[in-house]
XYZ file of C-alpha atoms in Angstrom:
607
model
C 0.000 -0.028 0.013
C 1.281 3.448 -0.881
C 2.214 5.423 2.239
C 0.845 8.933 2.517
C 2.612 11.783 4.258
C 0.604 14.002 6.548
C 3.038 16.861 5.962
C 2.981 16.485 2.146
C -0.757 16.167 2.115
C -1.180 19.229 4.345
C 1.282 21.191 2.171
C -0.668 20.147 -0.907
C -4.034 21.147 0.595
C -2.656 24.519 1.934
C -0.953 25.506 -1.318
C -3.946 24.365 -3.390
C -6.326 26.369 -1.220
C -4.005 29.424 -1.467
C -3.848 29.069 -5.229
C -7.611 28.762 -5.519
C -8.218 31.795 -3.256
C -5.726 33.841 -5.336
C -7.376 32.751 -8.556
C -10.885 33.656 -7.171
C -9.536 37.049 -5.988
C -7.920 37.603 -9.350
C -11.143 36.895 -11.272
C -13.152 39.050 -8.849
C -10.798 41.987 -9.478
C -10.760 41.441 -13.184
C -14.552 41.163 -13.256
C -14.917 44.347 -11.207
C -12.512 46.205 -13.474
C -14.325 44.890 -16.568
C -17.676 46.062 -15.250
C -16.229 49.541 -14.453
C -14.770 49.788 -17.954
C -18.070 48.724 -19.521
C -19.867 51.364 -17.386
C -17.426 54.161 -18.041
C -16.791 53.482 -21.749
C -20.438 52.520 -22.338
C -21.717 55.712 -20.687
C -19.257 57.816 -22.667
C -20.210 56.103 -25.953
C -23.930 56.542 -25.020
C -23.425 60.249 -24.337
C -21.597 60.751 -27.720
C -24.375 58.756 -29.486
C -27.018 61.053 -27.911
C -25.129 64.098 -29.375
C -25.054 62.455 -32.793
C -28.737 61.550 -32.517
C -29.667 65.094 -31.490
C -27.763 66.447 -34.461
C -29.633 64.179 -36.833
C -32.917 65.040 -35.186
C -32.160 68.770 -35.640
C -31.408 68.226 -39.232
C -34.661 66.285 -39.764
C -36.740 69.019 -38.060
C -34.966 71.724 -40.103
C -35.575 69.808 -43.343
C -39.338 69.226 -42.496
C -39.785 72.913 -41.530
C -38.031 74.124 -44.690
C -40.129 71.867 -46.916
C -43.287 72.991 -45.118
C -42.479 76.652 -45.683
C -42.006 76.048 -49.465
C -45.205 74.012 -49.654
C -47.272 76.670 -47.865
C -45.897 79.441 -50.056
C -46.895 77.418 -53.176
C -50.343 76.873 -51.683
C -50.776 80.528 -50.839
C -49.731 81.747 -54.285
C -51.554 78.832 -56.057
C -48.599 78.182 -58.223
C -49.922 74.858 -59.587
C -48.917 74.970 -63.211
C -45.646 73.203 -64.119
C -44.141 76.423 -65.478
C -44.913 78.423 -62.360
C -43.608 75.693 -60.042
C -40.420 75.347 -62.088
C -39.888 79.088 -62.012
C -40.332 79.166 -58.235
C -37.949 76.102 -57.888
C -35.325 77.977 -59.845
C -35.421 80.632 -57.104
C -34.803 78.035 -54.370
C -31.240 76.990 -55.126
C -30.174 77.606 -51.466
C -32.556 74.838 -50.494
C -30.205 72.345 -52.129
C -27.875 72.717 -49.150
C -30.502 70.763 -47.196
C -32.062 68.670 -49.955
C -28.856 67.708 -51.787
C -30.691 65.195 -53.940
C -33.147 67.891 -55.229
C -36.697 69.248 -54.914
C -39.623 67.565 -56.677
C -43.300 68.432 -57.366
C -45.768 65.607 -58.208
C -49.492 65.614 -59.113
C -51.983 63.237 -57.579
C -50.987 60.575 -60.176
C -47.342 60.638 -59.222
C -46.284 62.497 -62.413
C -43.270 64.729 -62.033
C -44.295 68.409 -62.817
C -41.068 70.170 -61.778
C -37.684 69.479 -60.172
C -34.644 71.313 -58.890
C -32.075 71.190 -60.199
C -33.734 70.886 -63.675
C -32.129 68.088 -65.637
C -34.074 67.814 -68.928
C -37.610 67.970 -70.350
C -37.706 64.218 -70.842
C -38.077 63.728 -67.046
C -41.091 65.994 -66.800
C -44.226 63.851 -66.898
C -42.407 60.735 -65.696
C -44.474 58.749 -63.216
C -43.111 58.023 -59.743
C -46.350 56.779 -58.371
C -44.784 53.438 -57.663
C -42.452 54.891 -55.040
C -43.083 53.932 -51.453
C -42.934 57.538 -50.248
C -45.626 58.645 -52.796
C -48.009 55.762 -51.883
C -47.617 56.363 -48.154
C -48.130 60.127 -48.417
C -51.242 59.680 -50.531
C -52.627 57.145 -48.065
C -51.824 59.041 -44.793
C -52.206 62.568 -46.216
C -49.427 63.603 -43.873
C -45.779 64.635 -44.212
C -43.541 61.550 -44.427
C -39.900 60.488 -44.437
C -39.386 57.589 -46.768
C -37.441 54.328 -46.404
C -34.088 54.375 -48.272
C -34.406 53.937 -52.062
C -32.002 54.171 -54.966
C -32.401 57.550 -56.701
C -33.108 57.565 -60.409
C -30.952 60.772 -60.651
C -27.773 59.710 -58.806
C -28.030 55.944 -58.499
C -27.307 56.472 -54.728
C -29.373 55.571 -51.685
C -31.602 58.484 -50.774
C -34.310 59.485 -48.382
C -37.393 61.560 -49.498
C -39.201 64.075 -47.304
C -42.743 64.802 -48.448
C -45.296 67.575 -47.839
C -48.865 66.934 -49.189
C -50.955 69.827 -50.592
C -54.632 69.082 -49.811
C -57.820 70.513 -51.143
C -61.256 69.450 -50.003
C -59.737 66.588 -48.064
C -57.837 65.167 -51.041
C -54.114 65.238 -51.844
C -53.774 67.094 -55.156
C -49.987 67.704 -55.122
C -46.988 66.445 -53.279
C -43.850 68.524 -52.684
C -40.756 66.367 -51.950
C -37.172 66.924 -50.999
C -34.481 64.260 -51.389
C -31.377 63.623 -49.279
C -28.494 61.545 -50.500
C -27.574 59.388 -47.502
C -24.303 58.355 -49.125
C -23.167 61.959 -49.223
C -21.089 63.468 -46.426
C -22.842 66.868 -46.973
C -25.658 65.912 -44.515
C -25.466 64.559 -40.977
C -26.853 61.099 -41.908
C -24.442 60.489 -44.808
C -21.546 61.966 -42.783
C -21.853 58.999 -40.397
C -19.701 57.144 -42.943
C -16.735 59.294 -41.772
C -17.624 59.014 -38.078
C -15.640 56.157 -36.432
C -16.446 54.702 -33.047
C -13.044 54.113 -31.626
C -10.633 52.870 -34.199
C -12.755 50.299 -36.045
C -16.301 50.882 -34.757
C -19.175 52.543 -36.616
C -22.622 54.103 -36.452
C -25.783 52.844 -38.063
C -29.526 53.706 -38.169
C -32.463 51.332 -38.317
C -36.231 51.622 -37.671
C -38.618 49.704 -35.434
C -39.286 47.347 -38.353
C -35.581 46.323 -38.193
C -34.871 47.959 -41.601
C -31.512 49.722 -41.904
C -31.922 53.420 -42.819
C -28.164 53.885 -42.847
C -25.222 51.519 -42.611
C -21.535 51.980 -43.555
C -21.952 48.723 -45.490
C -24.196 50.172 -48.220
C -25.305 46.658 -49.240
C -27.290 46.427 -46.037
C -29.194 49.727 -46.430
C -32.937 49.180 -46.901
C -32.720 45.626 -45.661
C -33.953 43.876 -42.483
C -31.176 41.309 -42.283
C -30.795 40.910 -38.524
C -32.835 37.889 -37.475
C -34.673 38.025 -34.198
C -32.641 36.474 -31.341
C -29.184 37.032 -32.877
C -28.408 40.411 -31.331
C -30.159 40.659 -27.944
C -29.629 44.391 -27.391
C -30.809 45.078 -30.990
C -33.993 43.169 -30.222
C -34.452 45.045 -26.898
C -34.331 48.478 -28.607
C -37.376 47.463 -30.784
C -39.271 47.135 -27.443
C -38.138 50.589 -26.224
C -34.652 49.932 -24.721
C -32.145 52.783 -24.678
C -28.700 52.409 -23.250
C -25.452 50.430 -23.670
C -24.122 46.959 -23.115
C -22.084 44.002 -24.298
C -23.540 42.156 -27.274
C -22.728 40.064 -30.269
C -24.003 41.343 -33.707
C -25.538 39.357 -36.516
C -22.016 38.783 -37.970
C -20.954 37.135 -34.657
C -18.625 39.937 -33.733
C -18.506 41.005 -30.096
C -19.169 44.683 -29.430
C -19.769 47.179 -26.701
C -22.921 48.805 -28.220
C -25.035 51.811 -27.363
C -28.522 52.671 -28.687
C -30.397 56.046 -28.797
C -33.829 56.784 -30.192
C -34.107 59.636 -32.734
C -37.160 61.748 -31.922
C -39.683 62.730 -34.618
C -39.034 59.375 -36.313
C -39.214 55.635 -35.548
C -35.421 55.514 -36.048
C -32.798 54.168 -33.615
C -29.165 55.199 -33.774
C -26.746 52.413 -32.892
C -22.962 52.533 -32.321
C -20.642 49.558 -32.151
C -17.236 49.708 -30.410
C -15.167 46.528 -30.712
C -15.154 44.735 -27.367
C -11.509 43.959 -27.643
C -10.799 47.655 -28.215
C -12.899 48.678 -25.190
C -11.172 46.062 -23.034
C -7.609 46.895 -24.164
C -6.762 48.622 -20.836
C -8.018 45.517 -18.976
C -5.820 43.259 -21.173
C -2.710 45.233 -20.226
C -3.686 45.311 -16.557
C -4.470 41.639 -16.364
C -0.942 40.655 -17.526
C 0.518 42.751 -14.715
C -1.931 41.313 -12.221
C -1.024 37.765 -13.179
C 2.689 38.452 -12.488
C 1.870 40.041 -9.160
C -0.349 37.172 -8.035
C 2.271 34.575 -9.093
C 4.844 36.427 -6.932
C 2.357 36.526 -4.013
C 1.687 32.798 -4.408
C 5.417 31.954 -4.364
C 5.910 33.999 -1.180
C 2.946 32.377 0.586
C 3.833 28.852 -0.603
C 7.359 29.266 0.670
C 6.092 30.474 4.030
C 3.695 27.564 4.332
C 6.474 25.030 3.446
C 8.899 26.411 6.110
C 6.058 26.539 8.738
C 4.970 22.946 8.032
C 8.572 21.678 8.042
C 9.170 23.143 11.512
C 5.768 21.928 12.777
C 6.096 18.364 11.428
C 9.628 17.647 12.638
C 8.558 16.425 16.149
C 5.781 14.302 14.491
C 8.381 12.810 12.146
C 10.558 11.930 15.165
C 7.591 10.245 16.908
C 6.791 8.332 13.714
C 10.305 6.951 13.510
C 10.034 5.864 17.166
C 6.823 3.949 16.445
C 8.257 2.394 13.230
C 11.251 1.123 15.191
C 8.934 -0.341 17.966
C 9.535 -4.145 18.220
C 6.483 -6.343 18.001
C 8.302 -9.665 18.271
C 7.356 -11.606 21.377
C 8.717 -11.569 24.073
C 10.688 -8.360 23.101
C 7.653 -6.150 22.561
C 8.843 -2.637 23.380
C 7.461 0.736 24.396
C 7.809 4.261 23.126
C 10.358 6.445 24.923
C 10.575 9.938 23.428
C 13.094 12.698 24.237
C 11.767 15.714 26.238
C 12.635 18.192 23.546
C 10.261 16.448 21.125
C 7.574 15.705 23.678
C 4.389 17.742 23.234
C 1.212 17.374 25.265
C -0.663 16.508 22.050
C 1.502 13.378 21.778
C 0.703 12.171 25.299
C -2.571 10.303 24.534
C -0.982 8.658 21.482
C 2.108 7.469 23.355
C 0.118 6.257 26.393
C -2.378 4.287 24.267
C 0.361 2.803 22.012
C 2.274 1.569 25.115
C -0.951 0.253 26.539
C -1.677 -1.568 23.282
C 1.745 -3.079 23.358
C 1.158 -4.401 26.953
C -2.184 -5.909 25.905
C -0.579 -7.494 22.869
C 2.078 -9.124 25.028
C -0.644 -10.440 27.380
C -2.562 -11.881 24.414
C 0.560 -13.644 23.225
C 1.118 -15.143 26.711
C -2.508 -16.235 26.920
C -2.342 -17.889 23.533
C 0.783 -19.799 24.476
C -0.812 -20.927 27.705
C -3.829 -22.202 25.740
C -1.524 -24.167 23.426
C 0.223 -25.723 26.423
C -3.109 -26.629 27.965
C -4.387 -28.219 24.818
C -1.219 -30.282 24.504
C -1.782 -31.583 28.011
C -5.384 -32.382 27.076
C -6.806 -29.868 29.599
C -9.669 -28.239 27.530
C -11.090 -25.799 30.065
C -13.591 -23.250 28.893
C -12.231 -20.654 31.318
C -9.091 -20.418 29.161
C -11.055 -19.253 26.197
C -13.029 -16.759 28.294
C -9.716 -15.181 29.267
C -8.539 -15.094 25.629
C -11.843 -13.507 24.531
C -11.537 -10.889 27.306
C -7.971 -9.931 26.235
C -8.922 -9.833 22.562
C -11.854 -7.607 23.312
C -9.672 -5.250 25.310
C -7.059 -5.251 22.557
C -9.717 -4.503 19.888
C -11.094 -1.575 21.952
C -7.686 -0.012 22.306
C -7.013 -0.547 18.667
C -10.140 1.391 17.629
C -9.170 4.234 20.002
C -5.786 4.317 18.338
C -7.360 4.397 14.848
C -9.302 7.560 15.872
C -5.950 9.273 16.690
C -4.366 8.734 13.288
C -5.366 7.187 9.969
C -2.438 7.957 7.735
C 1.322 7.510 7.503
C 3.554 5.015 9.251
C 1.571 5.090 12.493
C -1.467 3.843 10.605
C 0.651 0.979 9.146
C 1.762 0.013 12.625
C -1.813 -0.087 13.880
C -2.802 -2.249 10.912
C -0.060 -4.632 11.909
C -1.598 -4.736 15.452
C -4.993 -5.354 13.926
C -3.753 -8.239 11.793
C -2.190 -9.882 14.944
C -5.535 -9.430 16.688
C -7.417 -11.034 13.791
C -4.919 -13.958 13.684
C -5.247 -14.441 17.415
C -9.034 -14.492 17.122
C -8.999 -16.960 14.220
C -6.656 -19.373 16.009
C -8.879 -19.275 19.011
C -11.887 -20.104 16.769
C -10.083 -23.143 15.367
C -9.186 -24.368 18.896
C -12.708 -23.624 20.072
C -14.039 -25.742 17.166
C -12.020 -28.688 18.303
C -13.333 -28.343 21.856
C -16.905 -27.854 20.648
C -16.955 -31.355 19.162
C -19.027 -32.866 21.975
C -19.745 -36.105 20.148
C -23.547 -35.547 20.090
C -24.305 -37.292 16.776
C -27.656 -38.335 15.542
C -29.559 -39.039 12.284
C -30.192 -35.668 10.632
C -32.501 -34.735 7.724
C -30.551 -31.851 6.151
C -33.589 -30.657 4.187
C -35.432 -29.979 7.424
C -32.351 -28.611 9.124
C -31.649 -26.029 6.384
C -35.365 -25.131 6.002
C -35.605 -24.563 9.766
C -32.507 -22.327 9.622
C -33.779 -20.194 6.705
C -37.219 -19.732 8.196
C -35.892 -18.767 11.584
C -35.006 -15.013 11.536
C -33.682 -15.254 15.092
C -31.031 -17.822 13.900
C -29.829 -16.394 10.575
C -30.451 -12.724 11.620
C -32.314 -11.990 8.465
C -29.198 -11.768 6.309
C -29.627 -14.883 4.229
C -32.049 -14.781 1.258
C -32.092 -18.250 -0.360
C -34.380 -20.570 -2.311
C -34.273 -24.201 -1.173
C -34.957 -27.171 -3.517
C -35.056 -30.681 -1.977
C -35.358 -33.919 -4.035
C -37.564 -36.734 -2.919
C -36.235 -39.174 -0.253
C -32.877 -37.587 0.271
C -30.272 -39.494 2.309
C -30.070 -38.897 6.035
C -26.685 -38.357 7.610
C -25.105 -39.007 10.999
C -23.864 -35.649 12.182
C -23.689 -33.160 15.056
C -26.508 -30.669 14.534
C -24.604 -27.606 15.857
C -21.522 -28.287 13.751
C -23.703 -28.993 10.667
C -25.464 -25.660 11.024
C -22.041 -23.992 11.449
C -20.808 -25.542 8.227
C -23.884 -24.495 6.225
C -24.026 -20.959 7.682
C -20.391 -20.237 6.917
C -20.895 -21.091 3.249
C -24.225 -19.169 3.032
C -22.727 -16.022 4.575
C -19.790 -16.081 2.081
C -22.226 -16.640 -0.842
C -24.530 -13.777 0.387
C -21.609 -11.339 0.744
C -20.332 -12.238 -2.741
C -23.635 -10.922 -4.253
C -23.637 -7.524 -2.458
C -23.841 -4.722 -5.053
C -23.848 -7.302 -7.867
C -27.114 -9.212 -7.747
C -30.338 -9.248 -5.691
C -31.335 -12.766 -6.710
C -31.711 -15.212 -3.821
C -29.152 -17.888 -3.284
C -29.995 -21.380 -4.718
C -29.667 -24.332 -2.333
C -30.238 -27.798 -3.912
C -30.328 -31.108 -1.971
C -30.147 -34.378 -3.931
C -28.650 -37.934 -3.648
C -25.314 -38.750 -5.346
C -24.226 -42.215 -6.542
C -20.424 -42.561 -6.586
C -20.320 -46.315 -7.367
C -18.359 -45.714 -10.563
C -15.818 -43.523 -8.750
C -16.835 -40.219 -10.461
C -15.323 -38.343 -7.565
C -12.046 -40.152 -6.699
C -11.608 -38.010 -3.608
C -14.680 -39.678 -2.093
C -14.320 -43.336 -0.974
C -17.985 -44.106 -0.335
C -20.797 -45.059 -2.679
C -23.800 -43.042 -1.484
C -23.701 -39.390 -0.611
C -26.056 -36.506 0.177
C -25.152 -33.708 -2.253
C -25.799 -30.108 -1.056
C -25.204 -27.383 -3.699
C -25.197 -23.666 -2.807
C -24.972 -21.326 -5.768
C -24.702 -17.454 -5.956
C -24.685 -14.876 -8.718
C -21.854 -12.898 -7.141
C -18.487 -11.610 -8.380
C -16.907 -15.086 -8.667
C -13.361 -16.086 -7.820
C -10.274 -15.883 -10.031
C -8.865 -19.304 -11.053
C -5.522 -18.669 -9.356
C -7.315 -18.259 -6.034
C -9.532 -21.415 -6.189
C -6.945 -23.560 -4.455
C -6.498 -21.034 -1.662
C -10.091 -20.539 -0.506
C -9.992 -23.371 2.076
C -6.619 -22.244 3.419
C -6.828 -20.817 6.964
C -6.586 -17.045 7.353
C -6.856 -16.362 3.604
C -9.586 -14.062 2.258
C -10.215 -11.752 -0.662
C -12.202 -9.488 1.642
C -10.306 -6.830 3.612
C -10.289 -7.124 7.378
C -11.920 -10.610 7.310
C -10.418 -13.565 9.152
C -10.605 -15.984 6.197
C -11.525 -19.004 8.406
C -15.225 -19.656 7.593
C -14.571 -22.061 4.649
C -11.688 -23.678 6.513
C -14.044 -24.567 9.380
C -16.757 -25.780 6.981
C -14.363 -28.093 5.064
C -12.950 -29.415 8.360
C -16.505 -30.323 9.545
C -17.353 -31.999 6.261
C -14.194 -34.112 6.337
C -14.801 -35.131 9.980
C -18.181 -36.513 8.789
C -16.471 -38.497 6.023
C -17.384 -36.078 3.232
C -15.789 -33.135 1.508
C -16.468 -29.688 -0.062
C -15.644 -28.638 -3.633
C -15.821 -25.172 -5.323
C -16.496 -24.216 -8.931
C -16.398 -20.512 -9.865
C -16.118 -18.177 -12.876
C -15.157 -14.563 -12.490
C -18.140 -12.266 -13.067
C -20.685 -15.116 -13.142
C -20.800 -16.568 -9.648
C -19.740 -19.486 -7.482
C -21.055 -22.942 -6.744
C -20.130 -24.730 -3.499
C -20.893 -28.450 -3.347
C -20.978 -30.444 -0.057
C -20.872 -34.294 -0.106
C -21.937 -36.045 3.083
C -21.940 -39.903 3.310
C -25.159 -41.924 3.645
C -25.647 -42.799 7.365
C -24.874 -46.429 6.576
C -21.360 -45.475 5.314
C -20.765 -42.707 7.883
C -17.628 -43.020 10.063
C -19.776 -41.476 12.779
C -22.435 -44.152 12.843
C -20.783 -45.762 15.905
C -21.033 -42.420 17.703
C -24.828 -42.305 17.455
C -26.258 -40.877 20.653
């Protein structure tokens, strides 16, 4: 068994705990700094976005007011002929500083009556009734800002501001002003030159998810952000304004801010690359890692020195216990130097010395029993004294095991425990010999086993077995107590083999066996009672089959390994034998052969 060091294990636990605590503190600091950066950078970006949004809002209000003034002057002067409108338009060149894509005048059919700047006569009379801005204005009878469209004049994305001229509740003319959103001459188009950080950008979309402006012109006029991809984008549709960490529809991580643009259903978004926002944190985290590594080295060194100084007396005590003699009659005691003697060691030293005294007494008692048996004096009092000493020794051993469970001391205590088990097992063997009281009678093993299984008081409820008995099985001359002992030892072994493997009951089969042809050469008789006990347990490896009947051998830890030895000894005394068949992983079958009462060597001992 690998020996474990208390000092090394303690050092490992202490340094591991220290490392974990430093790691937790590190991540708490990093997380706090990260949140602070997000709050500070995010609030700054949000404030800047609000300024940009207010600038766009002012431009929209200015454009709508300017278009309204032109429309009202046309209404007032009733300049409704194409010539008059064109003449008035030619006087409005300053308006092109706002409407850089031109001014337009349409009739109720969508036909172009006039435009500024004037291009050619071929355009006059062209129908634009198919345009979204024309249809919406005719339907709502209100001023309207269109969705982005590609201008027939410039081939660029534009927005159209409209002003309806209404008579008797019907729209008879529409005045419109166009803005080129790919031109830097207006606040919307100028967003192309406005960077957020080094690589970030602004964009505008409406509550229907359609992009009004985007630096990637291929996305203008499209709703190409699926729901659920960008959580903050989705939240703004429901009224959210603010900033936060998000991943856009192209799977790029950003620190984004969102501001609504009044007078419209537009939302201004700004994206700052998350890595760029967290660049100060990246630089700081490297320095923090170096600092925490240095702190860990200092703490680990301090812990090592402290544990070394603390464990030196314990190491000295361990060496004393390792060198303690356990050979009878030279069983020694622990004698420790005063400079290494601590009050915490006192119970351990006293109990170890007491255990050594009791061990020596147990050896002496065992030798006395052996001498008594050799002289033929089988007195029960001797075994009572052995039992008393073993009980005392066992109690002290358990007290010692509570003191320490690791290292060399634990190995020594296990040596004591093995000696105790060996002493107990030898006493059982001797007791078995004394217990043979020569009370033999004719026994029906079917009735004997059935009575045992059905009596909870006898088998203590631990044996779950199914009994099958053939008709007219042979009776056997045997001692009833020893027979039960033999059967019980085998049943307990079989039951324990099934723990955690199978819940099926054990199978006990009783039948007659004819050996007249010498099928079993180890049996000299002709007629035998055959008792088979089968389990569905773990099985036994082939290399261990020949060892199972050896005294003090067991595959189970802390078990005496004497139950099958006793069972086989009882069977042989009755003139029979026990055989084992087993396959690893499938179970074990134990077969007992007991001679017919007419062939029993015990028939002359019938009581």
